[in-house]
Amino acid sequence: MQKKLWINLALLLVIPGLLFIVSCGKKVIKSEPSIIQTPEDEKAIQAKEAAEKARKEAIARQQARAIEEERLVEERQLNRERAAKREIMAARQRFENEDINFEFDSSRLLPVAREILKKKAKWLRNNPMVTVIIEGHCDERGTNEYNLALGDRRANSAKSFLINLGIAELRLTTISYGEERPLDPGHNKQAWRKNRRVHFVIK
Amino acid sequence: MLKYYKTICLIAITSFIFGSALCRAEYDYINISDPFLRKIPIAIPLLKVVSGTQIEESVAENASDLLSETLEFTGYFKILDRSAFLIEPQSDTIAANINFRNWTYVGAELLITSSILIKDDLLEMEFRLYDTFKEQLLTGKRYKGWINNQRKMVRRFCSEIIYYLTGNRGIFESKIAFVSTGSGNKEIYTCEFDGYNPMRLTNNKSINLFPAWSSDAKWIAYTSYAKGNPDLYIKHLKEKRGAVVARKGINITPAWAPGKFELAATLSFSGDQEIYLLTGTGKIIKRLTNKWGIDVSPTWSPDGKKIAFVSNRSGTPQIYIKDLDSGLVKRLTFQGQYNTQPGWSPRDDRIVYCSGENGHFNIYTIGIDGKNLVQLTDNEGNNESPSWSLDGSLIAFSSTRDGPSRIYITTAYGADQRRLLVLPGEQTNPKWSP
């Protein structure tokens, strides 16, 4: 009878104890890492990580800087090339767009025209592969037969001047449009001044 | 083929002259070299319809109007108003029945009576020209052909009238070539002498200039940029034949030598603009001018022994005459700083040209001897490119008097200036055919 009482008592103690152990079990497992790491360790790791990160960042920054520098160099190079190209194009356009003008009923080269032609000759020397068409034009005043002949003379004046400056005759062809292709369709002095011209076209 | 047949038919049946007037008048009714020409008042009543059908009446009215317009075009006549006539217009057509006093009373010195008969598609027209004061039949003609030949028939009779009155055949078979921008480009067109039936000759969408007729009117030469450069094209009008002069520089201002298959033109392949004589196939026969500077726009004397041309050898463009046998060159124009576009009169007495002064361009004529300068246009716009009619009675020219450049006709003395035709765009460079 006594023995049975002890057993019951023991059970009475053990079962809640067991229950307690079971309910605490998870907690123990959960707190396991904190049991391994000490606060000192954590600091060291963090410092190490920070150092690593800083190093990487520094490298990345360095690389970025290098890339940027390279890019800048390239860009400057490109810009230089572009500018050079632009300059070449501008020179080419200037060559084509800068007409020489004449007085009414005249194919005589004016001083301004001579200066422009000297620039053109220089350009032609720098661009030896280029051949050009020299167009002679007149203003609308006068009759178109005579103006066609006058345009021919104007183109020939410009051509002879360039040949005298050493440009090969083979590179220069002339055509007269007389009064047939005015640059400015107006019927006034300004338009006429513009239309009495020799115009250059690169072939 | 059909057209060819029609023409043959018309020619075959027409030439029936009647009345006493088989030979020309003993004196000239019209003195063509009189600058103060008095216009002859002429009465042209409506054509008398024979069968009276509606189509006959409408053709009659058209033909009467055409007859009036065509005669008026010559500048020789004053066409009297039909509404002022005293008699029923179609009443009397036979000389015996004509009461000439009815006509002299309204001021007519000449009278044309006419009749028309249409059977199926065949048209028969009869015309008679009377002197109302002498009460005499001057000339008469009967024509037969297809209905659509009425224009040709009327023209033929007008030609008879002019031949009878002036001694030359007149202009009624002639054409005018010109440049028009109607298509957006300068292309060459032709039309009949009165502006009727304009037709495009070139179609190359470039610049085409300076048409010139050969003496037989079968060929036209002109300058075209069709291949880029101003080249000279020589073209048969009906057959696919021709040549191109495409030398370096300009190949411009062709002028056919009278009665020959040769032409003068300005070429600049030598570096200088000179006038050359070319064959009709475009080969150089010889050089006609030889002077540093511009030499352009040749025009032949009717005997082919001289040319007039434009040269700037004196510093400004002036007109010169060169005797091709002796080689002598003489300056013709001294008045003005810009004298170009000479045209030698078919009558061999005067040269027409365009002169620019103070920004105005006008048409002048001057004697071959450099005397007797006459101004034909008076600062109404710019007046350029004069061209004689084959009989020397009229001059075609271009003018900007109404804004855009159009073609006008004037008599050789500057009278009766009128617009030739209405076309879109601007018209320049008229050239009258022989």
XYZ file of C-alpha atoms in Angstrom:
637
model
C 0.000 0.000 0.000
C 2.873 2.322 0.948
C 4.800 1.323 -2.083
C 1.813 2.182 -4.284
C 1.619 5.580 -2.624
C 5.303 6.325 -3.381
C 4.855 5.338 -6.949
C 1.862 7.558 -7.281
C 3.756 10.346 -5.618
C 6.733 9.811 -7.810
C 4.453 9.819 -10.854
C 2.826 12.919 -9.623
C 6.220 14.649 -9.553
C 7.689 13.064 -12.630
C 4.806 13.712 -15.044
C 4.646 17.456 -14.527
C 8.460 17.403 -14.542
C 8.364 15.623 -17.846
C 5.805 18.015 -19.074
C 8.065 20.857 -17.994
C 11.051 19.370 -19.720
C 9.077 18.915 -22.910
C 7.792 22.442 -22.853
C 11.299 23.770 -22.288
C 12.914 21.609 -24.921
C 12.394 24.005 -27.809
C 13.778 26.920 -25.918
C 17.012 25.105 -25.268
C 17.453 24.285 -28.971
C 16.611 27.758 -30.015
C 19.185 29.412 -27.878
C 21.947 27.085 -29.026
C 23.913 29.588 -31.320
C 23.953 32.266 -28.730
C 25.462 29.737 -26.622
C 28.314 29.283 -29.233
C 29.019 32.996 -30.092
C 30.513 35.352 -27.695
C 30.152 39.126 -28.056
C 33.873 39.429 -28.860
C 33.603 37.073 -31.798
C 30.728 39.021 -33.268
C 32.683 42.273 -33.221
C 35.644 40.716 -34.938
C 33.517 39.238 -37.613
C 31.757 42.501 -38.192
C 35.041 44.348 -38.439
C 36.359 41.775 -40.848
C 33.277 42.010 -42.945
C 33.432 45.784 -42.942
C 37.071 45.700 -43.989
C 36.291 43.260 -46.755
C 33.434 45.433 -47.957
C 35.553 48.540 -47.852
C 38.288 46.791 -49.799
C 35.819 45.635 -52.421
C 34.278 49.029 -52.645
C 37.665 50.603 -53.040
C 38.493 48.213 -55.822
C 35.146 48.886 -57.471
C 35.673 52.604 -57.141
C 39.129 52.254 -58.579
C 37.809 50.200 -61.437
C 34.982 52.671 -62.037
C 37.454 55.506 -61.999
C 39.652 53.676 -64.458
C 36.692 52.976 -66.695
C 35.523 56.543 -66.424
C 38.994 57.813 -67.185
C 39.224 55.487 -70.137
C 35.813 56.647 -71.280
C 36.819 60.256 -70.930
C 39.952 59.670 -72.887
C 37.929 57.911 -75.552
C 35.358 60.650 -75.521
C 37.979 63.326 -75.842
C 39.511 61.376 -78.668
C 36.084 60.972 -80.255
C 35.338 64.634 -79.789
C 38.620 65.512 -81.360
C 37.842 63.204 -84.234
C 34.320 64.560 -84.528
C 35.577 68.106 -84.424
C 38.133 67.248 -87.059
C 35.443 65.635 -89.159
C 33.181 68.597 -88.588
C 35.965 70.872 -89.623
C 36.552 68.807 -92.747
C 32.833 68.865 -93.498
C 32.655 72.574 -92.745
C 35.599 73.215 -95.022
C 33.949 71.113 -97.671
C 30.672 72.933 -97.218
C 32.416 76.275 -97.230
C 34.051 75.250 -100.448
C 30.689 74.458 -101.975
C 28.625 77.215 -100.432
C 30.905 80.189 -100.781
C 30.082 81.635 -104.210
C 32.090 84.296 -105.941
C 30.109 87.244 -107.271
C 30.439 89.496 -110.291
C 29.458 92.904 -111.565
C 26.650 93.257 -114.113
C 27.624 92.099 -117.626
C 31.136 91.198 -116.426
C 33.185 88.048 -116.004
C 36.121 89.906 -114.369
C 37.232 88.424 -111.025
C 36.841 91.004 -108.244
C 39.512 91.160 -105.439
C 37.123 89.450 -102.990
C 36.515 86.709 -105.506
C 40.273 86.203 -105.927
C 40.700 85.751 -102.153
C 37.888 83.206 -102.048
C 39.397 81.372 -105.012
C 42.800 81.235 -103.254
C 41.102 79.541 -100.283
C 39.414 77.160 -102.648
C 42.712 76.355 -104.330
C 44.236 75.580 -100.908
C 41.366 73.281 -100.111
C 41.683 71.576 -103.470
C 45.392 71.021 -102.820
C 44.534 69.422 -99.454
C 41.901 67.245 -101.091
C 43.672 65.986 -104.167
C 41.103 63.310 -104.990
C 38.264 65.791 -105.372
C 37.013 66.955 -108.770
C 34.631 69.890 -109.047
C 32.039 71.409 -111.345
C 32.261 75.182 -111.726
C 28.821 76.654 -112.481
C 28.497 80.094 -114.092
C 25.279 82.033 -113.403
C 23.784 85.441 -114.275
C 20.995 87.611 -112.963
C 17.696 87.789 -114.823
C 18.459 91.122 -116.475
C 19.539 90.889 -120.059
C 18.661 88.246 -122.603
C 19.146 84.559 -122.048
C 21.321 83.850 -125.108
C 23.916 86.421 -124.095
C 23.623 85.454 -120.423
C 24.345 81.820 -121.234
C 27.569 82.952 -122.903
C 28.340 85.302 -120.001
C 27.854 82.476 -117.474
C 30.257 80.386 -119.543
C 32.843 83.168 -119.349
C 32.396 83.563 -115.582
C 32.929 79.832 -115.011
C 35.985 79.953 -117.286
C 37.431 82.948 -115.389
C 37.264 81.013 -112.110
C 38.673 77.891 -113.751
C 41.647 79.716 -115.282
C 42.451 81.352 -111.942
C 42.498 77.953 -110.189
C 44.656 76.446 -112.947
C 47.108 79.312 -112.519
C 47.259 78.440 -108.815
C 48.368 74.940 -109.747
C 45.126 72.983 -109.742
C 45.057 70.333 -112.468
C 42.714 71.236 -115.300
C 41.395 67.665 -115.326
C 39.827 68.221 -111.917
C 37.793 71.225 -113.086
C 34.788 71.152 -115.404
C 32.588 74.144 -116.179
C 28.918 74.545 -117.011
C 26.905 77.674 -117.714
C 23.315 78.043 -116.597
C 23.003 81.665 -117.724
C 19.953 83.166 -116.040
C 18.114 79.818 -115.885
C 18.859 78.838 -112.266
C 18.696 81.895 -109.979
C 19.751 81.395 -106.347
C 17.326 84.098 -105.220
C 14.045 84.301 -107.165
C 13.575 87.982 -106.268
C 13.478 90.798 -108.803
C 15.608 93.308 -106.901
C 19.203 94.468 -106.556
C 19.945 92.117 -103.644
C 18.693 89.087 -105.533
C 20.565 90.121 -108.685
C 23.826 90.537 -106.704
C 23.481 87.005 -105.310
C 22.546 85.536 -108.678
C 25.584 86.905 -110.553
C 27.805 84.112 -109.295
C 30.098 81.202 -109.844
C 29.091 78.242 -107.726
C 31.216 75.164 -106.979
C 29.876 71.629 -106.745
C 31.998 68.672 -105.612
C 31.512 65.740 -107.948
C -2.764 57.317 -142.807
C -6.279 58.696 -142.671
C -4.930 62.152 -141.982
C -2.597 61.861 -144.939
C -5.503 60.859 -147.140
C -7.554 63.803 -145.943
C -4.802 66.238 -146.774
C -4.442 64.785 -150.245
C -8.193 65.004 -150.672
C -8.268 68.644 -149.650
C -5.407 69.577 -151.905
C -6.821 67.625 -154.818
C -10.211 69.239 -154.783
C -9.559 72.790 -153.718
C -7.873 74.680 -156.463
C -10.809 75.931 -158.415
C -10.314 79.589 -159.173
C -13.052 81.499 -160.895
C -13.888 85.012 -161.943
C -11.740 87.342 -163.933
C -9.011 87.467 -161.341
C -6.581 84.852 -162.524
C -3.727 87.283 -162.330
C -2.705 89.527 -159.493
C -3.837 93.102 -159.072
C -1.917 95.616 -161.144
C -1.291 97.762 -158.134
C -0.806 96.910 -154.473
C -3.914 97.422 -152.392
C -1.602 97.131 -149.414
C 1.749 98.831 -149.413
C 3.531 96.641 -146.921
C 6.465 98.964 -146.458
C 4.323 101.906 -145.433
C 4.807 102.540 -141.721
C 1.639 104.579 -141.533
C -0.398 101.838 -143.055
C -4.069 102.649 -143.370
C -6.256 99.681 -142.567
C -8.605 98.620 -145.333
C -12.239 98.429 -144.186
C -13.579 95.030 -145.153
C -17.085 93.575 -144.819
C -17.347 89.866 -144.054
C -21.005 88.818 -143.876
C -21.873 85.362 -142.565
C -21.325 82.486 -144.949
C -24.494 81.727 -146.832
C -25.866 78.300 -145.983
C -27.039 76.365 -149.026
C -29.165 73.552 -147.592
C -29.867 75.298 -144.267
C -29.215 72.409 -141.894
C -28.277 73.166 -138.323
C -24.747 71.850 -138.689
C -24.294 74.010 -141.787
C -25.349 77.074 -139.839
C -23.017 76.390 -136.944
C -20.060 75.682 -139.255
C -20.966 78.813 -141.227
C -20.820 80.967 -138.132
C -17.512 79.444 -136.996
C -15.996 79.840 -140.430
C -17.162 83.479 -140.711
C -15.632 84.328 -137.343
C -12.423 82.530 -138.216
C -12.256 84.384 -141.522
C -12.613 87.723 -139.702
C -10.094 86.844 -136.983
C -7.543 85.506 -139.430
C -7.692 88.588 -141.633
C -7.634 90.896 -138.637
C -4.491 89.111 -137.373
C -2.514 90.413 -140.347
C -3.007 93.994 -139.204
C -4.017 95.070 -142.741
C -7.773 95.203 -142.270
C -10.475 96.895 -140.303
C -13.213 94.301 -139.943
C -16.609 96.001 -140.123
C -19.272 95.148 -137.582
C -21.818 92.746 -139.054
C -24.694 94.338 -137.163
C -24.126 97.581 -139.071
C -24.743 95.963 -142.473
C -27.688 97.337 -144.388
C -28.826 94.141 -146.005
C -29.804 90.672 -144.903
C -26.308 89.271 -144.479
C -26.848 86.129 -146.496
C -28.998 87.559 -149.265
C -26.688 88.247 -152.135
C -23.549 86.353 -152.956
C -23.403 86.512 -156.694
C -21.767 89.539 -158.250
C -24.655 90.293 -160.530
C -27.008 90.566 -157.573
C -24.764 92.568 -155.264
C -25.800 96.123 -154.681
C -22.335 97.459 -154.003
C -23.686 100.770 -152.780
C -25.079 98.952 -149.725
C -21.504 98.088 -148.892
C -19.737 101.310 -149.772
C -22.370 103.091 -147.697
C -21.237 101.260 -144.505
C -17.637 102.080 -145.393
C -16.501 98.785 -146.850
C -13.848 98.909 -149.557
C -13.592 95.160 -149.777
C -16.327 92.554 -149.442
C -16.107 88.811 -149.002
C -19.145 86.780 -149.926
C -19.181 83.090 -149.298
C -21.355 80.018 -149.202
C -21.253 76.688 -147.476
C -22.701 73.287 -148.272
C -22.405 70.206 -146.118
C -23.296 66.796 -147.487
C -22.635 63.829 -145.168
C -19.147 64.568 -143.825
C -18.099 66.561 -146.847
C -17.809 70.304 -146.703
C -17.878 72.646 -149.667
C -17.029 76.307 -149.206
C -16.897 79.055 -151.785
C -15.369 82.479 -151.195
C -15.298 85.614 -153.356
C -13.450 88.829 -152.732
C -14.884 92.022 -154.266
C -13.686 95.574 -154.626
C -16.863 97.445 -153.680
C -15.881 100.723 -155.355
C -14.807 99.165 -158.616
C -17.733 96.730 -158.304
C -15.397 93.997 -159.390
C -14.640 90.393 -158.409
C -10.978 90.230 -157.377
C -10.529 86.578 -156.608
C -12.641 83.570 -155.778
C -12.079 79.989 -154.681
C -14.087 76.867 -154.012
C -12.845 74.264 -151.527
C -14.018 70.747 -150.859
C -12.915 68.520 -148.013
C -13.904 66.909 -144.735
C -15.802 69.031 -142.219
C -12.820 69.191 -139.883
C -10.802 70.795 -142.671
C -12.810 74.027 -142.427
C -9.982 75.784 -140.614
C -7.564 74.878 -143.378
C -9.997 76.037 -146.087
C -10.540 79.411 -144.454
C -6.787 79.825 -144.042
C -6.209 78.959 -147.674
C -8.593 81.639 -148.809
C -7.047 84.185 -146.455
C -3.746 83.274 -148.014
C -5.261 83.924 -151.474
C -6.538 87.312 -150.345
C -3.162 88.346 -148.956
C -1.407 87.099 -152.059
C -3.786 89.067 -154.240
C -3.439 92.241 -152.210
C 0.248 92.201 -151.283
C 1.980 89.923 -153.738
C 3.250 87.449 -151.171
C 1.725 84.337 -149.680
C 1.407 85.539 -146.107
C 1.768 83.739 -142.857
C -1.237 81.457 -142.714
C 0.621 78.195 -143.147
C 3.345 79.175 -140.708
C 3.963 78.077 -137.156
C 5.559 79.584 -134.088
C 7.927 77.629 -131.856
C 8.437 78.864 -128.318
C 9.539 77.876 -124.815
C 6.933 77.365 -122.101
C 7.251 76.491 -118.410
C 3.707 75.124 -118.147
C 4.924 71.639 -117.202
C 7.273 73.020 -114.540
C 10.288 72.916 -116.867
C 11.311 74.926 -119.892
C 10.098 72.772 -122.793
C 9.745 73.676 -126.477
C 6.276 73.941 -127.988
C 4.889 74.807 -131.394
C 1.564 76.363 -132.344
C -0.047 77.672 -135.506
C 0.655 81.290 -136.488
C -2.405 82.531 -134.583
C -1.674 80.600 -131.392
C -4.051 77.777 -132.308
C -3.247 74.161 -131.382
C -0.171 74.441 -129.122
C 1.772 71.180 -128.967
C 4.743 70.162 -126.883
C 7.832 69.191 -128.843
C 10.320 68.289 -126.105
C 9.637 66.311 -122.958
C 12.892 65.841 -121.073
C 12.178 67.776 -117.847
C 15.373 69.821 -118.158
C 15.951 73.257 -119.701
C 15.212 73.677 -123.415
C 15.922 76.956 -125.215
C 16.366 78.796 -128.525
C 14.243 76.850 -131.039
C 15.223 77.534 -134.680
C 13.421 76.411 -137.844
C 15.139 75.172 -140.980
C 14.160 76.952 -144.245
C 11.840 74.095 -145.210
C 10.358 74.075 -141.672
C 11.046 70.337 -141.477
C 13.818 70.620 -138.896
C 14.141 72.329 -135.570
C 17.399 72.959 -133.745
C 17.488 73.960 -130.083
C 19.633 73.921 -126.966
C 18.786 71.413 -124.250
C 20.243 70.419 -120.868
C 18.699 66.948 -121.323
C 22.082 65.308 -120.687
C 23.306 67.924 -118.192
C 25.281 70.235 -120.453
C 23.778 72.876 -122.781
C 24.000 70.816 -125.989
C 22.612 71.531 -129.435
C 19.898 69.203 -130.723
C 19.002 69.045 -134.408
C 15.731 67.256 -134.895
C 13.497 66.280 -137.815
C 9.934 67.177 -136.877
C 8.194 64.152 -138.387
C 10.827 61.437 -138.718
C 13.003 60.082 -135.949
C 16.177 61.594 -137.311
C 18.600 64.108 -135.961
C 21.946 64.902 -134.420
C 23.389 66.278 -131.212
C 26.303 68.687 -130.895
C 27.581 68.011 -127.375
C 30.951 69.669 -127.194
C 32.581 70.935 -124.036
C 31.163 74.303 -122.939
C 28.042 75.828 -124.436
C 26.353 74.759 -127.697
C 23.701 77.427 -128.217
C 21.766 79.886 -130.445
C 21.320 77.895 -133.667
C 20.249 79.686 -136.886
C 19.649 77.747 -140.114
C 21.292 79.051 -143.271
C 18.624 80.068 -145.831
C 17.807 77.196 -148.179
C 20.581 74.951 -146.889
C 20.973 72.012 -144.539
C 23.490 74.024 -142.573
C 23.321 76.153 -139.483
C 25.308 78.728 -137.571
C 25.600 78.317 -133.800
C 27.741 79.452 -130.883
C 30.116 76.867 -129.417
C 32.665 77.467 -126.670
C 34.771 74.285 -126.685
C 37.825 76.407 -127.509
C 37.353 78.348 -124.271
C 35.916 81.300 -126.178
C 32.348 81.727 -127.437
C 32.561 81.784 -131.220
C 30.042 81.315 -134.026
C 30.590 78.262 -136.251
C 28.973 77.011 -139.431
C 27.754 73.432 -138.945
C 26.274 70.816 -141.231
C 22.738 69.652 -140.479
C 24.382 66.563 -139.022
C 26.290 68.673 -136.508
C 29.786 68.645 -138.019
C 31.810 71.844 -138.055
C 32.327 73.298 -141.537
C 34.175 76.406 -140.427
C 34.441 79.106 -137.849
C 32.528 82.296 -138.742
C 33.767 84.689 -136.039
C 37.245 85.074 -134.659
C 37.481 87.562 -131.848
C 38.182 87.123 -128.148
C 34.967 87.669 -126.195
C 31.349 86.664 -126.535
C 29.972 86.079 -130.052
C 26.392 84.740 -130.009
C 22.939 84.842 -131.631
C 23.685 84.692 -135.371
C 20.900 85.583 -137.845
C 21.224 85.202 -141.614
C 20.533 87.708 -144.362
C 17.931 86.221 -146.760
C 20.627 85.629 -149.421
C 22.795 83.753 -146.904
C 25.796 85.986 -147.603
C 25.880 87.863 -144.325
C 25.172 87.240 -140.677
C 24.239 89.673 -137.955
C 25.278 88.617 -134.458
C 25.901 89.857 -130.921
C 29.406 90.521 -129.691
C 30.860 92.208 -126.623
C 34.154 92.978 -128.403
C 33.597 96.681 -127.743
C 32.923 96.119 -124.033
C 29.134 95.932 -124.133
C 26.847 93.621 -126.111
C 26.249 95.185 -129.530
C 25.032 93.951 -132.896
C 27.510 93.454 -135.738
C 27.134 92.426 -139.361
C 29.697 90.186 -141.006
C 30.002 89.800 -144.768
C 30.957 86.153 -145.101
C 32.635 86.558 -148.508
C 34.853 89.515 -147.650
C 35.128 88.732 -143.930
C 34.427 92.396 -143.145
C 32.711 93.078 -139.829
C 30.814 96.273 -139.177
C 29.098 97.430 -136.011
C 25.377 98.099 -136.507
C 24.127 99.448 -133.163
C 25.590 102.413 -131.318
C 22.705 103.567 -129.191
C 22.350 101.884 -125.793
C 24.591 99.647 -123.699
C 22.861 96.334 -124.231
C 21.728 95.367 -127.728
C 21.079 91.661 -128.337
C 18.820 89.098 -130.097
C 19.063 90.371 -133.681
C 16.646 89.090 -136.342
C 17.230 89.847 -140.028
C 14.000 90.778 -141.813
C 12.884 88.394 -144.587
C 12.437 91.573 -146.671
C 16.168 92.211 -146.249
C 15.699 95.829 -145.180
C 15.808 95.904 -141.383
C 17.073 94.107 -138.305
C 14.867 93.696 -135.261
C 16.548 93.410 -131.866
C 16.127 93.801 -128.131
C 17.718 96.761 -126.390
C 18.097 97.273 -122.661
C 18.412 100.689 -121.128
C 17.862 101.767 -117.509
C 16.594 98.334 -116.640
C 13.946 98.312 -119.386
C 14.136 96.004 -122.367
C 12.395 97.032 -125.570
C 12.082 95.896 -129.172
C 13.634 98.085 -131.872
C 14.166 97.801 -135.590
C 17.025 99.420 -137.452
C 17.927 99.657 -141.130
C 20.665 97.320 -142.392
C 22.641 100.519 -142.976
C 22.304 101.457 -139.289
C 19.891 104.290 -140.049
C 16.275 104.894 -139.181
C 15.999 103.398 -135.684
C 12.404 102.656 -134.628
C 11.259 101.674 -131.137
C 8.335 99.233 -131.215
C 7.598 98.712 -127.504
C 7.482 101.365 -124.834
C 8.651 100.196 -121.388
C 5.586 98.059 -120.773
C 7.407 95.286 -118.865
C 10.426 93.686 -120.487
C 10.099 92.980 -124.194
C 12.521 90.410 -125.599
C 13.222 87.755 -128.259
C 11.722 89.363 -131.371
C 11.153 87.108 -134.393
C 9.923 88.125 -137.868
C 7.025 86.440 -139.607
C 8.117 84.936 -142.929
C 6.652 87.860 -144.928
C 8.238 90.465 -142.675
C 4.877 92.025 -141.820
C 4.633 90.922 -138.185
C 6.960 90.338 -135.247
C 6.460 87.858 -132.413
C 8.145 88.687 -129.109
C 7.912 87.907 -125.407
C 6.803 90.495 -122.863
C 6.198 90.728 -119.123
C 3.709 93.615 -119.574
C 0.933 91.583 -117.904
C 3.183 90.057 -115.229
C 4.427 86.654 -116.320
C 6.246 86.454 -119.645
C 3.859 85.826 -122.567
C 4.126 85.873 -126.334
C 2.785 88.886 -128.214
C 2.461 89.862 -131.839
C 3.004 93.310 -133.289
C 3.066 94.660 -136.805
C 6.515 95.519 -138.141
C 5.814 99.133 -137.157
C 4.704 98.472 -133.592
C 0.943 98.669 -134.170
C -1.739 96.243 -132.958
C 0.207 94.603 -130.140
C -1.736 91.630 -128.809
C -1.195 88.468 -126.867
C -0.803 85.376 -129.027
C -2.067 82.610 -126.769
C -3.153 81.668 -123.277
C -1.140 78.880 -121.677
C -0.170 78.020 -118.102
C 3.357 79.016 -117.037
C 5.582 81.551 -118.803
C 6.324 81.657 -122.505
C 9.580 82.945 -124.007
C 11.844 82.644 -127.086
C 9.189 82.701 -129.867
C 10.536 81.781 -133.304
C 8.365 82.151 -136.394
C 8.694 79.378 -138.972
C 9.393 80.066 -142.665
